[in-house]
Coordinates of C-alpha atoms in Angstrom, one line a residue:
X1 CA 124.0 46.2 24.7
X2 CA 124.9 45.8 28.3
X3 CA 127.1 42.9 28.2
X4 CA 128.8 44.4 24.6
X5 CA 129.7 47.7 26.4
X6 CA 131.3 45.8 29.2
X7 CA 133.2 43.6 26.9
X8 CA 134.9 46.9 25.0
X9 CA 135.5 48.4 28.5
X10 CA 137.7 45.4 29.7
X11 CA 139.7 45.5 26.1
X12 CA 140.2 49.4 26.3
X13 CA 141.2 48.6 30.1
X14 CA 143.6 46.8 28.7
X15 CA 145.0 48.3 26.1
X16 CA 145.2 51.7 27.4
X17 CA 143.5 53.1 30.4
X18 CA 145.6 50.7 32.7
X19 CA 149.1 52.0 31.9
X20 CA 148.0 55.3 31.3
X21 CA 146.9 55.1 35.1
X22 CA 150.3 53.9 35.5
X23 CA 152.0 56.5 33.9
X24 CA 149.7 58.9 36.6
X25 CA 151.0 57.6 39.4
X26 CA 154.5 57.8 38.8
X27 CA 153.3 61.5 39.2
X28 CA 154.3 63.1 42.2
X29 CA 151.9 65.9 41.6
X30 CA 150.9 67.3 44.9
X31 CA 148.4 69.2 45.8
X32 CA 149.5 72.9 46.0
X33 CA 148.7 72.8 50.4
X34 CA 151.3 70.0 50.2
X35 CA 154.3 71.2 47.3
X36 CA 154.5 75.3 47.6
X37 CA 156.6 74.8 44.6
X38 CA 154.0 73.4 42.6
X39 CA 154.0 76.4 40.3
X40 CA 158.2 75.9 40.0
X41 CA 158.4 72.6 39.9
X42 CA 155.1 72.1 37.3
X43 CA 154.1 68.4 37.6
X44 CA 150.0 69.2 38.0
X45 CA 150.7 70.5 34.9
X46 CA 152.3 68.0 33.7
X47 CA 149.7 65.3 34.7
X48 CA 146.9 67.8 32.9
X49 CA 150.0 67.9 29.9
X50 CA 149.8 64.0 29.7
X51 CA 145.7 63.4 30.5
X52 CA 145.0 65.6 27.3
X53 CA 147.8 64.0 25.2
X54 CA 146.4 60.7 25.9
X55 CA 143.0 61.9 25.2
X56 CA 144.0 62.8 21.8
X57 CA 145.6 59.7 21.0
X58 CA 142.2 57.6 21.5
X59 CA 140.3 58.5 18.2
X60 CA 137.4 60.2 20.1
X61 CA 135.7 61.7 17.4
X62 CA 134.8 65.7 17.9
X63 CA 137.2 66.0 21.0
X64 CA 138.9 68.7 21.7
X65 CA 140.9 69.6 24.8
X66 CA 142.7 72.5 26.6
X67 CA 144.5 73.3 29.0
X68 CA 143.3 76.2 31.1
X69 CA 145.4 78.1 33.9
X70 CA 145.0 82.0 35.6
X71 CA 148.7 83.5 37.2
X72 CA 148.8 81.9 40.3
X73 CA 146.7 79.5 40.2
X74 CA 146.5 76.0 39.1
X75 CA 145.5 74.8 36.1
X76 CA 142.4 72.2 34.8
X77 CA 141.7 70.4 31.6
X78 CA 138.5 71.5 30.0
X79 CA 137.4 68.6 27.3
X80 CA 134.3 68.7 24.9
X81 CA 133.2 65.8 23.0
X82 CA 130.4 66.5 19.8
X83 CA 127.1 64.5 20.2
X84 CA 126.8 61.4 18.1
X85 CA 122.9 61.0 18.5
X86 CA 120.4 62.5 16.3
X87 CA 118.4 64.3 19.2
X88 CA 119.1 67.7 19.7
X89 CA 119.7 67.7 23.5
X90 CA 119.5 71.2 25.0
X91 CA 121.8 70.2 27.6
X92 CA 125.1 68.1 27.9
X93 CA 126.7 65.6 30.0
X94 CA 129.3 67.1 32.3
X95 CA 132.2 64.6 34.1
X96 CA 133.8 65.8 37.0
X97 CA 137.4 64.6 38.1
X98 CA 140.9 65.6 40.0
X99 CA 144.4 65.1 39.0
X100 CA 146.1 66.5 42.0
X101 CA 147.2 64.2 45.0
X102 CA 147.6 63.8 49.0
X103 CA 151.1 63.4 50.3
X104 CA 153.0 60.0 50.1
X105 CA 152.3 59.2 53.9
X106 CA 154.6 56.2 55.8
X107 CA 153.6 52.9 56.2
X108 CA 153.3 51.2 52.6
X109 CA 154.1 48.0 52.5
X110 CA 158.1 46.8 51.3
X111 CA 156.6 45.8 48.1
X112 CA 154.4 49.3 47.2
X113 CA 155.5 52.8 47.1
X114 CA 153.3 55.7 46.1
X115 CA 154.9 56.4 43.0
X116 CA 155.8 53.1 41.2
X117 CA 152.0 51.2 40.6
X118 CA 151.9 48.0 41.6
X119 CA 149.4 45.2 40.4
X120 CA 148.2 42.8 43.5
X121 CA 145.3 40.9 43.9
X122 CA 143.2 42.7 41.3
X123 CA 143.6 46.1 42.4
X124 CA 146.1 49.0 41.1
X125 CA 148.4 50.0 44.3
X126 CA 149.7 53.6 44.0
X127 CA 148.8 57.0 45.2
X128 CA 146.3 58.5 43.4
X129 CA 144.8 55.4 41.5
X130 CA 141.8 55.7 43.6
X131 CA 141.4 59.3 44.6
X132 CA 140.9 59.9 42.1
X133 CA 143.3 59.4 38.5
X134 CA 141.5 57.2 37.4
X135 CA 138.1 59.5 36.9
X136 CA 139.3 61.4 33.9
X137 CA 140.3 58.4 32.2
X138 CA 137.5 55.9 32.5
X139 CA 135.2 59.1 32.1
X140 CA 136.9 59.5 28.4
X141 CA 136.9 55.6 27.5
X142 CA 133.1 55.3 28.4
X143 CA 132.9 57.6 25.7
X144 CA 135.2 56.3 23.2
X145 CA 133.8 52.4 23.8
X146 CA 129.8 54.2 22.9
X147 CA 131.2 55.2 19.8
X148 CA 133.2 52.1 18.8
X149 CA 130.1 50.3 19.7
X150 CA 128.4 53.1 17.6
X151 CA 125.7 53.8 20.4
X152 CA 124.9 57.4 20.1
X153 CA 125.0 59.7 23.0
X154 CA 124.4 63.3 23.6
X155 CA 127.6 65.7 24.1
X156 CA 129.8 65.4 26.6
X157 CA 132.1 68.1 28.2
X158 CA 134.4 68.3 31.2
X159 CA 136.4 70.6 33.4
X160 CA 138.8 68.4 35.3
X161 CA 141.3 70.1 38.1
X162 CA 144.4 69.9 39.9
X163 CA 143.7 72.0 43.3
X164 CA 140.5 69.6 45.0
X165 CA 143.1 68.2 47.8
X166 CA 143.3 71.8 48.8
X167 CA 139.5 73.0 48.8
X168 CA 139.3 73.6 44.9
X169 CA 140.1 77.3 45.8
X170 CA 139.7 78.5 41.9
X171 CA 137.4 75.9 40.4
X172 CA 134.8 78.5 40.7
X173 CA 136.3 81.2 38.9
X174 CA 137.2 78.4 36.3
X175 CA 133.8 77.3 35.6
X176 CA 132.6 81.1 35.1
X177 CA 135.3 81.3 32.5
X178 CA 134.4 78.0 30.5
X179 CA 130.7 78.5 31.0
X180 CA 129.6 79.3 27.6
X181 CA 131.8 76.8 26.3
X182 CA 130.1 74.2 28.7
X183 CA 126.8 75.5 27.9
X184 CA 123.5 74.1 30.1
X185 CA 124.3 70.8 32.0
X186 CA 121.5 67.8 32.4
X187 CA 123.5 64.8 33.8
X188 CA 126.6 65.4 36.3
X189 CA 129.6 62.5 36.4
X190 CA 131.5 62.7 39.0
X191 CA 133.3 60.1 39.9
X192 CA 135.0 60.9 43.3
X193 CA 133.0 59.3 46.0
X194 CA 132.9 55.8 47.5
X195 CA 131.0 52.2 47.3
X196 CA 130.5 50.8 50.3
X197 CA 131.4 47.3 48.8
X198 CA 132.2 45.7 45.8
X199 CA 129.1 44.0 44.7
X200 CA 126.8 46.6 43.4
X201 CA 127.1 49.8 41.4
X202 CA 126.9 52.2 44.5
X203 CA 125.5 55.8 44.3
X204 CA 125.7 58.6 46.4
X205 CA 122.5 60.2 48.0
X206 CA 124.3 62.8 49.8
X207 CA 127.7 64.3 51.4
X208 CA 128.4 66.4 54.7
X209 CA 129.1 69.9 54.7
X210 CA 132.4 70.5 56.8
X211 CA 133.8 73.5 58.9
X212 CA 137.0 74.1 60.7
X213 CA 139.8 76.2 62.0
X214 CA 142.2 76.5 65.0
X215 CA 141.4 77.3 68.5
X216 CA 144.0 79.2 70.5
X217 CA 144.4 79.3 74.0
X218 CA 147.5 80.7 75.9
X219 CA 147.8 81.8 79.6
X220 CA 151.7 82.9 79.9
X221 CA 154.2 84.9 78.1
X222 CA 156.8 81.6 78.0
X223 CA 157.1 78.4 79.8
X224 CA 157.8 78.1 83.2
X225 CA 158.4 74.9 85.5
X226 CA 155.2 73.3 86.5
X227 CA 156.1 72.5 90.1
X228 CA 155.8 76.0 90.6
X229 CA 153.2 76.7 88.9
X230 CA 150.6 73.9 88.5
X231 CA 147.8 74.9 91.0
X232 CA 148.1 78.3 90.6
X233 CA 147.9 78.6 86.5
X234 CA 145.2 77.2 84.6
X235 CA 147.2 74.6 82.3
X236 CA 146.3 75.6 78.8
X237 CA 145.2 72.0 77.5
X238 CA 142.8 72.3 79.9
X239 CA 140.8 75.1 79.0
X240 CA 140.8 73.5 75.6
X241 CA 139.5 70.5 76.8
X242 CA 136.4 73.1 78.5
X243 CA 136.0 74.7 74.9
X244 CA 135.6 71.2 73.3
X245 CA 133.1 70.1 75.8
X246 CA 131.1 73.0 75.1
X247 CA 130.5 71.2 70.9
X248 CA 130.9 67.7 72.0
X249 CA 129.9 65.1 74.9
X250 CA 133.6 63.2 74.9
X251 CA 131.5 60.3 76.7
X252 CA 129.3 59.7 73.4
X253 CA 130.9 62.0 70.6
X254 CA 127.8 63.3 70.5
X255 CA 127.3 67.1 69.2
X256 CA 125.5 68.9 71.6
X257 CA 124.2 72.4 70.2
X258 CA 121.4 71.9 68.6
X259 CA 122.4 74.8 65.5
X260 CA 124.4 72.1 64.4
X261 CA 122.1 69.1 63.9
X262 CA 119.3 68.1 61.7
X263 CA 116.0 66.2 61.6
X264 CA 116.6 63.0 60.2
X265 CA 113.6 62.2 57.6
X266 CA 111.8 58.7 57.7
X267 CA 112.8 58.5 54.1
X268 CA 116.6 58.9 55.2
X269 CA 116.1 56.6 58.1
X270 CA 114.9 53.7 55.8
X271 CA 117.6 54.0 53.2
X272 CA 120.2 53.7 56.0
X273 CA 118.4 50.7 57.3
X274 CA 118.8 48.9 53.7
X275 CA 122.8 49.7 53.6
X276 CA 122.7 48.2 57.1
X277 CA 121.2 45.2 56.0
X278 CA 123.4 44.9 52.9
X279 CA 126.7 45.6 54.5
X280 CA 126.4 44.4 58.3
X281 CA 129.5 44.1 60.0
X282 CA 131.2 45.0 57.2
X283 CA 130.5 48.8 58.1
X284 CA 133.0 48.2 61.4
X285 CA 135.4 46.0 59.6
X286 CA 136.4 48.8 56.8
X287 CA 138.8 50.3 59.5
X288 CA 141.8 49.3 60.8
X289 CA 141.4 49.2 64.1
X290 CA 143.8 48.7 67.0
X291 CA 143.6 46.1 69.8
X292 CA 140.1 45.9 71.5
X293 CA 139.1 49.6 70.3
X294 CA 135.2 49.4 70.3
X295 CA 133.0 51.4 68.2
X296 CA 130.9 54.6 69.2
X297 CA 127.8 52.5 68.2
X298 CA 127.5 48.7 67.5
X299 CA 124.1 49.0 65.4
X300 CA 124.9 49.6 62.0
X301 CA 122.1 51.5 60.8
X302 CA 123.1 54.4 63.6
X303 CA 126.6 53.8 62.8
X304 CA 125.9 55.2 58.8
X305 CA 123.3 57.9 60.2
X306 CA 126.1 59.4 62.5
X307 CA 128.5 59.2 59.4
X308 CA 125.8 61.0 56.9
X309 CA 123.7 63.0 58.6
X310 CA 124.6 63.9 61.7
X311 CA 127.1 66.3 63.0
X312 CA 130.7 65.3 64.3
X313 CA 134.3 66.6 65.5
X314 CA 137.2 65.5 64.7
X315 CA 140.7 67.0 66.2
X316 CA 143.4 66.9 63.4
X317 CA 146.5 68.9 64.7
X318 CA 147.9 70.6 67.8
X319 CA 150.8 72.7 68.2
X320 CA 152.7 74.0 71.4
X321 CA 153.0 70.8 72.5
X322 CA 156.8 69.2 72.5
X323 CA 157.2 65.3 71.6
X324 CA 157.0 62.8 74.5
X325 CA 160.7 62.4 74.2
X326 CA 161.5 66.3 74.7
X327 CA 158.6 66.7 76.7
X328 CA 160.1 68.4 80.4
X329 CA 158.5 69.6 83.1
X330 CA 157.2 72.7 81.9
X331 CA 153.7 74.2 81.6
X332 CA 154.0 75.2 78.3
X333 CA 152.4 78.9 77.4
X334 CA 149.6 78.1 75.0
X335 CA 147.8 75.1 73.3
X336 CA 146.3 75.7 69.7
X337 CA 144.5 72.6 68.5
X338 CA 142.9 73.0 64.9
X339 CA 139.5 70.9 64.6
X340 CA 137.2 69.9 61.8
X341 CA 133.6 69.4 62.2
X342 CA 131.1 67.4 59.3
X343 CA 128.5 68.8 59.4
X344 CA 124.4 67.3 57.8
X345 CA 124.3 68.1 54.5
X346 CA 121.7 70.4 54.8
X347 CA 123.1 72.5 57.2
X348 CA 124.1 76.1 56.4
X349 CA 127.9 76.2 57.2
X350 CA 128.7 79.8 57.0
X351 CA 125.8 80.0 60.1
X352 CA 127.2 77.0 61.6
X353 CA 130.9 78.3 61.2
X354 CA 129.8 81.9 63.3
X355 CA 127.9 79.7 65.7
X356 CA 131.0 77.7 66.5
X357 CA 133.2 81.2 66.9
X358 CA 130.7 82.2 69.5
X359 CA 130.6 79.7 71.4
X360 CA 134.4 78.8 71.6
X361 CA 135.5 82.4 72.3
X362 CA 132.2 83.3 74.8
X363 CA 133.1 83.9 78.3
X364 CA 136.5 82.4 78.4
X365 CA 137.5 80.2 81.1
X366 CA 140.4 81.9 83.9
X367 CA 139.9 84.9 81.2
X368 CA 142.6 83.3 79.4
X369 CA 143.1 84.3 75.9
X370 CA 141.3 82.0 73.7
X371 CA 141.6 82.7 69.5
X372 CA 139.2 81.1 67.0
X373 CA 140.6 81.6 63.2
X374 CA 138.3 79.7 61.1
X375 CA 139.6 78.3 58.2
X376 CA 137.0 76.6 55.9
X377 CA 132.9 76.5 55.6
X378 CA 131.7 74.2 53.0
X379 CA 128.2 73.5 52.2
X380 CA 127.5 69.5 51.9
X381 CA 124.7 68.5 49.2
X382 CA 121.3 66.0 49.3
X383 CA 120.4 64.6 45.9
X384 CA 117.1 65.4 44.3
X385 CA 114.3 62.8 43.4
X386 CA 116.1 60.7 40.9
X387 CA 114.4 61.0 36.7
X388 CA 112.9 57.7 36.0
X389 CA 115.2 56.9 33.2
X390 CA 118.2 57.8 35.5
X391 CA 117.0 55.1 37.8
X392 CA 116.1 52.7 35.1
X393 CA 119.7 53.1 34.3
X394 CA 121.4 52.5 37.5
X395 CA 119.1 49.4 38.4
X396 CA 119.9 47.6 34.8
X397 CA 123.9 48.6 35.4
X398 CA 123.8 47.0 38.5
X399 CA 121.9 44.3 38.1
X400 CA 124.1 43.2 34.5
X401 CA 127.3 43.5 36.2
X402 CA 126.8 42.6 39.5
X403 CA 123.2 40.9 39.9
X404 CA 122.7 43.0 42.3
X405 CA 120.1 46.4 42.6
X406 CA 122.4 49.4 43.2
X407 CA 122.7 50.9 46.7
X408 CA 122.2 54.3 47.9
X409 CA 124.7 55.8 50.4
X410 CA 125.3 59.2 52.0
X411 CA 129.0 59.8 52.8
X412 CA 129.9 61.6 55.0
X413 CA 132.7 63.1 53.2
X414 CA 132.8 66.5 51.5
X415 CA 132.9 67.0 47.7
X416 CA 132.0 71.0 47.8
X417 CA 131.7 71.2 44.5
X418 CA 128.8 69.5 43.9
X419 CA 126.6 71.6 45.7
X420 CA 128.0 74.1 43.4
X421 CA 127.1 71.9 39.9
X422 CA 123.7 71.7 42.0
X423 CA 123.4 75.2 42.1
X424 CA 124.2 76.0 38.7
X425 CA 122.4 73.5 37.1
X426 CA 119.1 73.0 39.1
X427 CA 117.4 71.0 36.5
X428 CA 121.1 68.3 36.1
X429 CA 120.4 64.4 37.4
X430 CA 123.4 63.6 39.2
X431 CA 125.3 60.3 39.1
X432 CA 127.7 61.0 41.9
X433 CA 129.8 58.0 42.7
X434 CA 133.2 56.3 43.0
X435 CA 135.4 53.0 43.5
X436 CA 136.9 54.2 46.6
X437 CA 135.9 51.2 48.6
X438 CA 137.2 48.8 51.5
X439 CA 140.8 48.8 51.7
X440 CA 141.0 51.2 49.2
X441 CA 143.2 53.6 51.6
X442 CA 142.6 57.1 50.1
X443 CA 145.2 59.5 51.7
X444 CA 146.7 56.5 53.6
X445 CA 149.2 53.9 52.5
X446 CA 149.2 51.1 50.1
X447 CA 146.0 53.2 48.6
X448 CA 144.2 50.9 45.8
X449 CA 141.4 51.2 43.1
X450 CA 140.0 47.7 42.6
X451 CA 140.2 47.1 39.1
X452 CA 136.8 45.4 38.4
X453 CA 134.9 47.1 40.2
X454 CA 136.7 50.4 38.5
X455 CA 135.7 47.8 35.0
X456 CA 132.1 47.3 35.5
X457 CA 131.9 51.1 37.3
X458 CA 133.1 52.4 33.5
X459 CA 130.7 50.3 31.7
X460 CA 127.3 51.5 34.0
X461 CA 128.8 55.4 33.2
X462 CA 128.7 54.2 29.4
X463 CA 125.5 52.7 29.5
X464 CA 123.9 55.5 31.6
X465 CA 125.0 58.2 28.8
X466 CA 123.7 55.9 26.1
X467 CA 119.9 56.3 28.1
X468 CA 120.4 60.1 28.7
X469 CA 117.3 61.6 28.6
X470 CA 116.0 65.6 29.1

C-alpha cells in the first residue's frame, strides 16, 4: 500500500498539484497587515476563488466546497469530503492550511522573483510555496490518490484561511460558524510547521506561545543639540536599554524573571538530545550567518531547548530614530522599540503579557515617561501522548519513504491555532507538521518547498488517513 500511494502522489504531483502551486504563487495575495486594500483589490479571494475551482476539477467524490466571508473580514475555504470506509467514525479528519502570504522582501536572487515560480534543484522557488500554498493542495490530493487507489478513509473536512500572516484575527469566529457543519474532530492536519531536515517524516511535539508590543520612552518635547544637552538629559535609548535589561541578560540572552520560564521535563530533555544527535551541526548551519558571528550556545541539544522551551526576546522595530545618513547631532525626544518574546509552550501568555507591563513601566528610570502598549498574547501548545495507531502510522511513513524513524521536534514558532483545535477537540490526535525546512526561507527571499520531501510528506498524510482509528 505504502509504496502504491506514493507512486499515485508523484503522478498527481505531476499532473496537477505542481502547476496549480504555480498558478498560487503568481498570487500576490498579501496578508491583510501588509495590503490595507486587500478587501479592494480582492486577490485572497481570489486565491480561495481558484483553491476551490481546482478542488472541483479533481473528481473527489462527495466534495463540496465554499467560500465563507463576514463584512470586513477575510474570507476561508471550508471543504468537506464524504467517508468512503464502511466504519461509522463519530469523528472526522480535519486539515488545516493558509492561503495568505508575507511581503515580497529584497534580496532574491536575478533568476527568482516572488511571484513568477521557478524550478531549481528540486525545489519550487516562489513566495508562498512553502508557507504555506502548498498545504491545501497536497491535503486534497492525499485524499483524491486514497480513493483512486480505492483505500477507504473516514471523512474529511477543512477550514482553510487567508488572515494567519496577521494573527488569524477571525478564524475563531469562523470555526463557531462552520461548527456543525464540521461536526466532532479525531485527527488534526496541519501542515504549517517545519522538518528539521529532509530525511525523515518530521513531527511536531510542541510550539512556543509568543507576546509583544511596543515600549515607549520619551524625555523631551522635540530634539535639541546633544552638545548641550548630553550629561544633563537621560538619552532616551538608554533607558530603553535599562527596561530591556530588566527581561534579558544581553551577556547570555538569557531571560531572567522567572514568571517567564518553565521546568524542562526529563522526557523533553531526552527528545531534544535525539534531534541533537540526528541533526548535529546542521542545527547552526540552517542560518545564514555573517562573518565570524558565533552562536549563543555551541551544544546542540541546548541550542533546540532554548528554541522550544525556553523563553526569549527578540527586538523587531524601533522608531524615532533617523537613518545613519540623516542622523545629526541631536538627542532625539523619544525611542519606542516594539519587541517580541516566545515564550514555553506551556506558559500562560495573558499572565506573562501583564507580568511584562509591570515590569517595563515599574519605577521608571529619570521618571521619564515610559509607555508599554501590548499588542499580541498567544498561547503556544505541547502535544498529548500520541494513540498507538497514530504512531504506528508515522514510524511505517517514515521508514517507507525515507528509511528512517520519524523525528520529533518542538519549534519554537507559534501556530495559535492549534492550541485552539486542542481545546475544542480534546479527544483529536494531532499530526502537526510541515516541509519548511533548511533553506527553505519562509518570509525571506528565494523562499522554497523541496519538492520530494513535499512528495513523500503527501503520501505519509495519505497513508496516516487510511489507518485512522477512534
Amino acid at each position: 500500500m505504502l509504496k502504491k500511494i506514493y507512486n499515485e502522489v508523484t503522478r498527481e504531483w505531476d499532473t496537477s498539484v505542481e502547476e496549480a502551486l504555480k498558478s498560487f504563487i503568481r498570487l500576490p495575495a498579501l496578508s491583510p497587515d501588509f495590503d490595507k486594500k486587500w478587501e479592494e483589490n480582492g486577490v485572497l479571494l481570489k486565491a480561495l476563488e481558484e483553491a476551490k475551482a481546482w478542488a472541483e476539477k479533481q473528481g473527489i467524490k462527495g466534495l463540496r466546497c465554499e467560500i465563507i466571508k463576514d463584512d470586513g473580514f477575510t474570507p476561508c475555504l471550508f471543504i468537506e469530503v464524504d467517508a468512503t470506509s464502511d466504519k461509522k467514525f463519530e469523528r472526522s479528519v480535519f486539515f488545516y492550511g493558509h492561503l495568505d502570504k508575507q511581503p515580497p522582501n529584497e534580496g532574491w536572487d536575478p533568476d527568482k522573483s516572488a511571484w513568477e515560480p521557478v524550478i531549481q534543484n528540486g525545489r519550487l522557488y516562489g513566495r508562498g510555496a512553502v508557507d504555506d500554498g502548498y498545504a491545501f493542495y497536497t491535503s486534497l490530493a492525499a485524499v483524491k490518490v486514497l480513493q483512486t487507489l480505492e483505500i477507504p478513509h473516514p471523512r474529511c473536512v477543512g477550514l482553510f484561511e487567508t488572515c494567519e500572516e496577521s494573527s488569524s484575527r477571525h478564524y475563531e469566529s469562523y470555526l463557531k460558524e462552520a461548527e456543525q457543519k464540521l461536526g466532532d474532530i479525531g485527527l488534526v492536519i496541519a501542515l504549517d510547521s517545519c522538518c528539521g531536515d529532509y530525511d525523515r517524516l518530521w513531527v511536531t511535539s510542541s510550539l512556543r506561545g509568543m507576546l509583544g508590543g511596543t515600549i515607549e520612552v520619551r524625555t523631551l518635547n522635540v530634539g535639541v543639540h546633544s552638545g548641550e544637552a548630553s550629561g544633563i538629559v537621560p538619552e532616551s535609548f538608554m533607558i530603553v536599554r535599562r527596561l530591556l535589561d530588566r527581561i534579558e541578560d544581553s551577556r547570555t540572552g538569557e531571560i531572567i524573571p522567572k514568571v517567564f520560564q518553565t521546568k524542562i521535563s526529563e522526557e523533553i530533555h531526552k527528545q531534544n538530545v535525539g534531534v541533537a544527535e540526528s541533526l548535529g551541526d546542521r542545527i547552526f548551519a540552517a542560518y545564514p550567518w555573517h562573518g565570524k558571528t558565533e552562536p549563543l550556545t555551541k551544544d546542540a541539544c541546548e541550542a533546540l531547548l532554548n528554541r522550544s522551551w525556553r523563553p526569549e526576546l527578540t527586538v523587531t522595530g524601533v522608531d524615532g530614530m533617523p537613518s545613519v545618513e540623516n542622523a545629526g547631532n541631536v538627542m532625539r525626544p523619544f525611542t519606542t522599540v516594539k519587541i517580541g518574546m516566545r515564550l514555553p509552550p506551556d506558559v500562560d501568555a495573558e499572565k506573562a503579557s501583564a507580568a511584562l507591563e509591570e515590569i517595563i513601566t515599574a519605577e521608571p528610570p529619570f521618571n521619564a515617561d515610559v509607555k508599554y502598549v501590548p499588542t499580541v498574547a498567544s498561547n503556544g501548545w505541547s502535544a498529548k501522548a500520541s494513540a498507538q495507531w497514530i504512531s504506528k502510522a508515522f514510524e511505517k511513513a517514515s521508514e517507507a519513504y525515507w528509511g528512517n524513524k520519524p523525528a520529533y521536534m518542538g519549534l519554537g514558532a507559534s501556530i495559535p491555532l492549534v492550541k485552539l483545535f486542542s481545546e475544542k477537540w480534546p479527544h483529536a490526535q494531532f499530526m502537526v507538521s510541515g516541509a519548511l525546512g533548511p533553506n527553505s526561507n519562509a518570509h525571506g527571499p528565494n523562499e522554497s518547498l523541496h519538492i520530494e520531501y513535499c512528495k513523500k510528506q503527501t503520501a505519509s498524510v495519505a497513508y496516516l488517513i487510511s489507518q485512522y482509528e477512534e
